[in-house]
Short mmCIF file of C-alpha atoms and ligand atoms in Angstrom, two decimals:
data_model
loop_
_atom_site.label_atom_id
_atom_site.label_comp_id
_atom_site.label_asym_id
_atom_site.label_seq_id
_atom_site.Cartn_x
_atom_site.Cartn_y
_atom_site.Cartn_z
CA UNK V 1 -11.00 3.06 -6.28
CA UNK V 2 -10.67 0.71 -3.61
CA UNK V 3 -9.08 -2.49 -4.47
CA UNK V 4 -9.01 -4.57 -0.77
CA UNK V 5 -10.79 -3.69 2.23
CA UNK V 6 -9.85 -5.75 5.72
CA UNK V 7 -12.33 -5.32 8.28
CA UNK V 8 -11.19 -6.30 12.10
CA UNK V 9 -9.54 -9.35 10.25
CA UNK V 10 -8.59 -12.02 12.94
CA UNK V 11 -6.56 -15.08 11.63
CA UNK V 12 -5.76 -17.81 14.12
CA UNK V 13 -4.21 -21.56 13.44
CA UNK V 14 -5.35 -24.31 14.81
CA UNK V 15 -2.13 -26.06 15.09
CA UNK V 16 -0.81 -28.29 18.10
CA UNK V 17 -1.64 -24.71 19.42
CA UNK V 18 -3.37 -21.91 18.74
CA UNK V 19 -0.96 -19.31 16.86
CA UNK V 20 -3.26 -16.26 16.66
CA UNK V 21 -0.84 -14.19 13.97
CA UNK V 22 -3.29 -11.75 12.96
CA UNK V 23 -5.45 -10.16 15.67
CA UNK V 24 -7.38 -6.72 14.84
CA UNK V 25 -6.69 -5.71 11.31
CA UNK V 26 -8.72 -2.95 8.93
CA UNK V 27 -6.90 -2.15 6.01
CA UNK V 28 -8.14 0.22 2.88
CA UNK V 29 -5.52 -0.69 -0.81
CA UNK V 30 -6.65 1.61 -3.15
CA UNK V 31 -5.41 1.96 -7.25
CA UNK V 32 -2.38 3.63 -6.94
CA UNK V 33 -0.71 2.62 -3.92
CA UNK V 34 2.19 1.22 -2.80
CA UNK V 35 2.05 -0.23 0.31
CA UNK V 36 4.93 -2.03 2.77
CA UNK V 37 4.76 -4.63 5.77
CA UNK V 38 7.34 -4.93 8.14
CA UNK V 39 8.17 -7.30 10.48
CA UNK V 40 10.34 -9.86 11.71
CA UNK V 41 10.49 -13.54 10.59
CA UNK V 42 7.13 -15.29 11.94
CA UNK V 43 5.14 -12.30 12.82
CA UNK V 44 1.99 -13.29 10.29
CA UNK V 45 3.46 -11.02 7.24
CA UNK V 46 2.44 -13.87 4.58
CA UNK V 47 -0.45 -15.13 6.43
CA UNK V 48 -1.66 -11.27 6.35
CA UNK V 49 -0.65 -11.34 2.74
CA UNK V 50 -2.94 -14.30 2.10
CA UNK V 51 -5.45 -12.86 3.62
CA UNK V 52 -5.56 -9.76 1.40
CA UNK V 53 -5.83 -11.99 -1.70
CA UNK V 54 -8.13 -14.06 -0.58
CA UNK V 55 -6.37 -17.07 -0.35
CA UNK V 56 -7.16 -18.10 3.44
CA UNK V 57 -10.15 -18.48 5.77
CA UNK V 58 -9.96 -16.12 8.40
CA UNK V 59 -11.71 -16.80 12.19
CA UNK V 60 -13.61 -13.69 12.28
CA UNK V 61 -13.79 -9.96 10.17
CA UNK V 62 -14.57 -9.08 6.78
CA UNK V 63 -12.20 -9.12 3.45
CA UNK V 64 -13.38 -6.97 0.81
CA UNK V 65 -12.05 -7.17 -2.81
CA UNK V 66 -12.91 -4.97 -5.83
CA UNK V 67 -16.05 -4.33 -3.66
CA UNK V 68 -17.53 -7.59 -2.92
CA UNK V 69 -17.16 -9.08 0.51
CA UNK V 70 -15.42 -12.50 -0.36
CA UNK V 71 -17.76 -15.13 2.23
CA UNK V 72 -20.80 -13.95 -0.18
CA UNK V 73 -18.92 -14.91 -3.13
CA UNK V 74 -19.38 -18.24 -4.78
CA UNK V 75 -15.93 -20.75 -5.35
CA UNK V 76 -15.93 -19.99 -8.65
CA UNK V 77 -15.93 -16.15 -8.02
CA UNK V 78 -13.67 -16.00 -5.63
CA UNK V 79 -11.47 -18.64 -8.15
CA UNK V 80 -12.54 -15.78 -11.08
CA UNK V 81 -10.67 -13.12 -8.81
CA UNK V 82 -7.88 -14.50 -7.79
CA UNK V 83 -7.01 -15.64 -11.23
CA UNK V 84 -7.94 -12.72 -13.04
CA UNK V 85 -7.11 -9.71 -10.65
CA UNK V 86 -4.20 -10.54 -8.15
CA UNK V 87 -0.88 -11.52 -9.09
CA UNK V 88 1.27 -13.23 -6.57
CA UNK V 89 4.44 -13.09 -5.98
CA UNK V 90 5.04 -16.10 -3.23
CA UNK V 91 7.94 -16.71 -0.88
CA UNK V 92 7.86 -20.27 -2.81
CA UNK V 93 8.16 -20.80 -5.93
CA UNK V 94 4.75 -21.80 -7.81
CA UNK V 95 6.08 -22.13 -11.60
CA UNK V 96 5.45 -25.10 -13.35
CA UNK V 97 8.16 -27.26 -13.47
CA UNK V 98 7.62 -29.11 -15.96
CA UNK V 99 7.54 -26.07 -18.38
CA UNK V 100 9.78 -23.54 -19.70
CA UNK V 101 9.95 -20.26 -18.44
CA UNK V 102 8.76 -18.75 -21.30
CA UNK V 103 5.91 -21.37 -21.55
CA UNK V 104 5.21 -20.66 -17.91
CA UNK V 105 4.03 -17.19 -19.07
CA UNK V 106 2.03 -18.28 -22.16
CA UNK V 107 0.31 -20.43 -19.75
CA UNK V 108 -0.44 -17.53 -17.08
CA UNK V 109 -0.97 -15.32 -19.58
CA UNK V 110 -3.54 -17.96 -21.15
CA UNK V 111 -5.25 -18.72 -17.75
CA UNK V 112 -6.35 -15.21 -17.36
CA UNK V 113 -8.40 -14.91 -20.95
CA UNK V 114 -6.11 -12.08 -21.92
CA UNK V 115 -4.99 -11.55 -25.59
CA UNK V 116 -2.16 -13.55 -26.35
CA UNK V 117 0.49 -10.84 -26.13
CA UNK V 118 4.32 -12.27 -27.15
CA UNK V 119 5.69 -8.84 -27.25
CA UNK V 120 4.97 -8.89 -23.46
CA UNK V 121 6.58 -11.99 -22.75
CA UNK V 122 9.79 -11.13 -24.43
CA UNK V 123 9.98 -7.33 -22.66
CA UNK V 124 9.26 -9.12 -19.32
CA UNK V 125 12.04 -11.66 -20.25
CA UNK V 126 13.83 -9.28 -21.18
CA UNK V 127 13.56 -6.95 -18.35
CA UNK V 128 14.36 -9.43 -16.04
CA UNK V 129 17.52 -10.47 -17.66
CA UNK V 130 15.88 -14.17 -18.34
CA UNK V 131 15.27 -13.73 -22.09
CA UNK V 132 18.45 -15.72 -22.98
CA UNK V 133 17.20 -18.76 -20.11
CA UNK V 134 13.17 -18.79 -22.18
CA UNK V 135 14.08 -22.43 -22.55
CA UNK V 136 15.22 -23.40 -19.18
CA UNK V 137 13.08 -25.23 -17.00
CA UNK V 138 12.37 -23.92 -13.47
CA UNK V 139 15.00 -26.24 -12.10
CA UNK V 140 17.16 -25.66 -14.17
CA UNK V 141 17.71 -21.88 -13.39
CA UNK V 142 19.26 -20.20 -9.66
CA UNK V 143 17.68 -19.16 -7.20
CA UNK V 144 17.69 -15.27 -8.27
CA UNK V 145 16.61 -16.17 -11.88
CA UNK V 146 13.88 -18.38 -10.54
CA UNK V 147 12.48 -15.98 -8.38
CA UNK V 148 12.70 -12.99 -11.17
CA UNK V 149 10.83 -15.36 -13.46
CA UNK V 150 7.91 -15.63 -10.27
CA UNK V 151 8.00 -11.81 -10.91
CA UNK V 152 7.41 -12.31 -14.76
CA UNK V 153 4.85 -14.06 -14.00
CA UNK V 154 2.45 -12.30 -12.12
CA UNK V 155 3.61 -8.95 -14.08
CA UNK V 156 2.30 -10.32 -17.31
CA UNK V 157 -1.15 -11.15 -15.49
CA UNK V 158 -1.44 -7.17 -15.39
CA UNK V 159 -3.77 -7.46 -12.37
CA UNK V 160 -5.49 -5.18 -10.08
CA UNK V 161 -3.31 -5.81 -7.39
CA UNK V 162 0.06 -7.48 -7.06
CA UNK V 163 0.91 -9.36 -3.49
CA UNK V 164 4.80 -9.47 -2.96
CA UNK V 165 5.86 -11.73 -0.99
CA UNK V 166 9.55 -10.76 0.23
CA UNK V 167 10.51 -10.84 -3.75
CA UNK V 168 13.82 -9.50 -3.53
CA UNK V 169 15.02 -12.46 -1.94
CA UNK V 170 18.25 -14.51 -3.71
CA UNK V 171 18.92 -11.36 -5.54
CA UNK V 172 21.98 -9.04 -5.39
CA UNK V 173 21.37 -5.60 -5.44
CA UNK V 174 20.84 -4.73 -9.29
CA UNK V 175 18.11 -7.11 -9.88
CA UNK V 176 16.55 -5.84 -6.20
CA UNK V 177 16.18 -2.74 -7.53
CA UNK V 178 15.02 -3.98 -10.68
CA UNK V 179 12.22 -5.70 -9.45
CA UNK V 180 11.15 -2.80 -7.17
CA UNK V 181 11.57 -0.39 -10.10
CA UNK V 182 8.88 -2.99 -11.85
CA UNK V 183 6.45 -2.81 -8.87
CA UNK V 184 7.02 0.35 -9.02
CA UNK V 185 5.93 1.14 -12.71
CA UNK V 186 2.62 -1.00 -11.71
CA UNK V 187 1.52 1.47 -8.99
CA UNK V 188 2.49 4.72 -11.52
CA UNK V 189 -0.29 2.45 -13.79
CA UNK V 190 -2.81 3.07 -11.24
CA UNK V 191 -2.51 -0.96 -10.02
CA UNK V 192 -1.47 -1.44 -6.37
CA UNK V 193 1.30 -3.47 -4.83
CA UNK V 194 1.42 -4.49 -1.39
CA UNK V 195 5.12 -5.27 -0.79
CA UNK V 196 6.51 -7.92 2.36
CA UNK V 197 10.13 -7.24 2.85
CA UNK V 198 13.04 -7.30 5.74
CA UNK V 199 14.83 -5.01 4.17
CA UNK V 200 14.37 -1.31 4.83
CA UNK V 201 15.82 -0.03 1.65
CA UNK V 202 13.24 -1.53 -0.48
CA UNK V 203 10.81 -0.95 1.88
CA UNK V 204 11.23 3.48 1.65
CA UNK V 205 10.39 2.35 -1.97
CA UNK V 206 6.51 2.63 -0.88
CA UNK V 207 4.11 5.33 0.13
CA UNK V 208 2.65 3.45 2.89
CA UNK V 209 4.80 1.37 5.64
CA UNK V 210 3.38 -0.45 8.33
CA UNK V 211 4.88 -3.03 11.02
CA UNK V 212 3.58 -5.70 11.82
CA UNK V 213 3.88 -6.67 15.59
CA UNK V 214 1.47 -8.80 17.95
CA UNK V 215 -1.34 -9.58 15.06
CA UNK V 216 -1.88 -5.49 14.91
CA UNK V 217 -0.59 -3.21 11.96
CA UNK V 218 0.84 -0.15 12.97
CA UNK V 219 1.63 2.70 10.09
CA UNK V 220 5.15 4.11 9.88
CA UNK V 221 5.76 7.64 9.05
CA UNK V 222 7.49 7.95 5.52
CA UNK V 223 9.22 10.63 4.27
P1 ADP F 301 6.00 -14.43 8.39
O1 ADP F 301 5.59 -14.42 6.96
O2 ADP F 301 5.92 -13.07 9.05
O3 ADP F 301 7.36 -15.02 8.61
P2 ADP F 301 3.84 -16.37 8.69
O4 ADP F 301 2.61 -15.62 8.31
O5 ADP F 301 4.39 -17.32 7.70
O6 ADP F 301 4.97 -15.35 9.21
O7 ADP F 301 3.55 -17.20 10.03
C1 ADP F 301 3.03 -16.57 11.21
C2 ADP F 301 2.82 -17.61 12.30
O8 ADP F 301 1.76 -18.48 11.94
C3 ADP F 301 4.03 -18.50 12.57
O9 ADP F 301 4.14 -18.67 13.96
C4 ADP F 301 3.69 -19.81 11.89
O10 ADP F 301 4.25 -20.90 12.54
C5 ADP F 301 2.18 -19.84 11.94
N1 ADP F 301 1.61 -20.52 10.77
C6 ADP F 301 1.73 -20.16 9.48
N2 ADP F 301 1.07 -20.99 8.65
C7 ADP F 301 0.52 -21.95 9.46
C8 ADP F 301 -0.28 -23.13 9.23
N3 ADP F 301 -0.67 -23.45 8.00
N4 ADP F 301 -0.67 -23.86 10.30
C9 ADP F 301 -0.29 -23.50 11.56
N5 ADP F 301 0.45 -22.41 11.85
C10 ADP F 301 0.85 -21.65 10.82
MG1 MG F 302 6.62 -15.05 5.26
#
């Protein structure tokens, strides 16, 4: 099933000049894969990323998700999908601050009408090495823990499609490959992840690697 379709996406800024980051880009996700951007620093990996989930206008192309072209959807379905389908995983951190960690995925998991599942919370937690920090607010965690709890949180959504956006940053190595393992397990579910990383290791984690260079995608062969 196809998940996200990009047709001759264009994406341009209209800054103190034009930054034109994305300039001819098709793209087919479908359930089940696993798919990598690469690129340096600035190149239009997060802007593409946004793109994919809907989350920015673009200047000219079509996005497709779960089948519907996104400018013929109302606010409130495009809202409906975003909330409900794709799970992001931003370079910033979106939790709440002025909630637990655990209590920032009761309210995620409450957001997206799905049974209240506490068993899920506390694997997650677990998982992720954050079970004995439920109580801590965001601020009051590290950087790594922080960003493993962004990973809670759009894991517990169980969307369609999860949008990583360079999520292994601030951790050492074990929780790295923790975290991939976990994105990982999501594609063997039949979801899809579309992964943004620097760092090559993680990135021969997925089935389909592409670069990123002068607002075109170009695919990498993997082994
Ligand atoms: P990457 O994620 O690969 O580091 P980004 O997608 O964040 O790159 O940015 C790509 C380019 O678009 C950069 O040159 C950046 O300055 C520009 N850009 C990103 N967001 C905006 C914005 N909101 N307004 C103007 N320019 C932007
Ligand atoms: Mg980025």
């Amino acid at each position: 099933m196809e998940v996200c379709r990009l047709e001759n996406v264009k994406k341009s800024y209209e800054a103190d000049e034009n930054v034109t980051p994305i300039k001819q880009v098709s793209l087919s996700i479908n359930s089940g894969n696993f798919l990598c951007i690469e690129g340096p620093s600035g190149i239009g990996k997060s802007t593409l990323l946004y793109i994919i989930g809907g989350l920015l206008n673009i200047s000219s192309g079509n996005v497709f998700i779960d089948g519907k072209n996104i400018n013929t959807m109302t606010d409130k379905e495009l809202t409906d999908i975003r909330r409900n389908k794709i799970g992001f995983i931003f370079q910033d951190s979106n939790l709440i601050q002025a909630l637990t960690i655990e209590e920032n995925l009761i309210f995620v998991q409450s957001m997206v009408n799905k049974k209240k599942d506490y068993g899920k919370v506390k694997e997650l937690l677990t998982r992720l090495g954050l079970w004995e920090r439920k109580n801590f607010l965001p601020n009051e965690l590290s950087g790594g823990q922080r960003r493993r709890a962004m990973v809670a949180c759009a894991l517990i959504k169980d969307p369609l499609l999860i949008l990583a956006d360079e999520p292994t940053n601030d951790l050492d190595e074990y929780w790295a490959n923790e975290v991939i393992n976990l994105l990982s397990e999501v594609v063997d579910n039949g979801k899809s992840v579309v992964l943004v990383t620097h760092n090559t290791l993680w990135a021969e984690k997925a089935q389909l690697r592409f670069d990123l260079s002068n607002g075109v995608l170009h695919e990498k062969q993997c082994l």
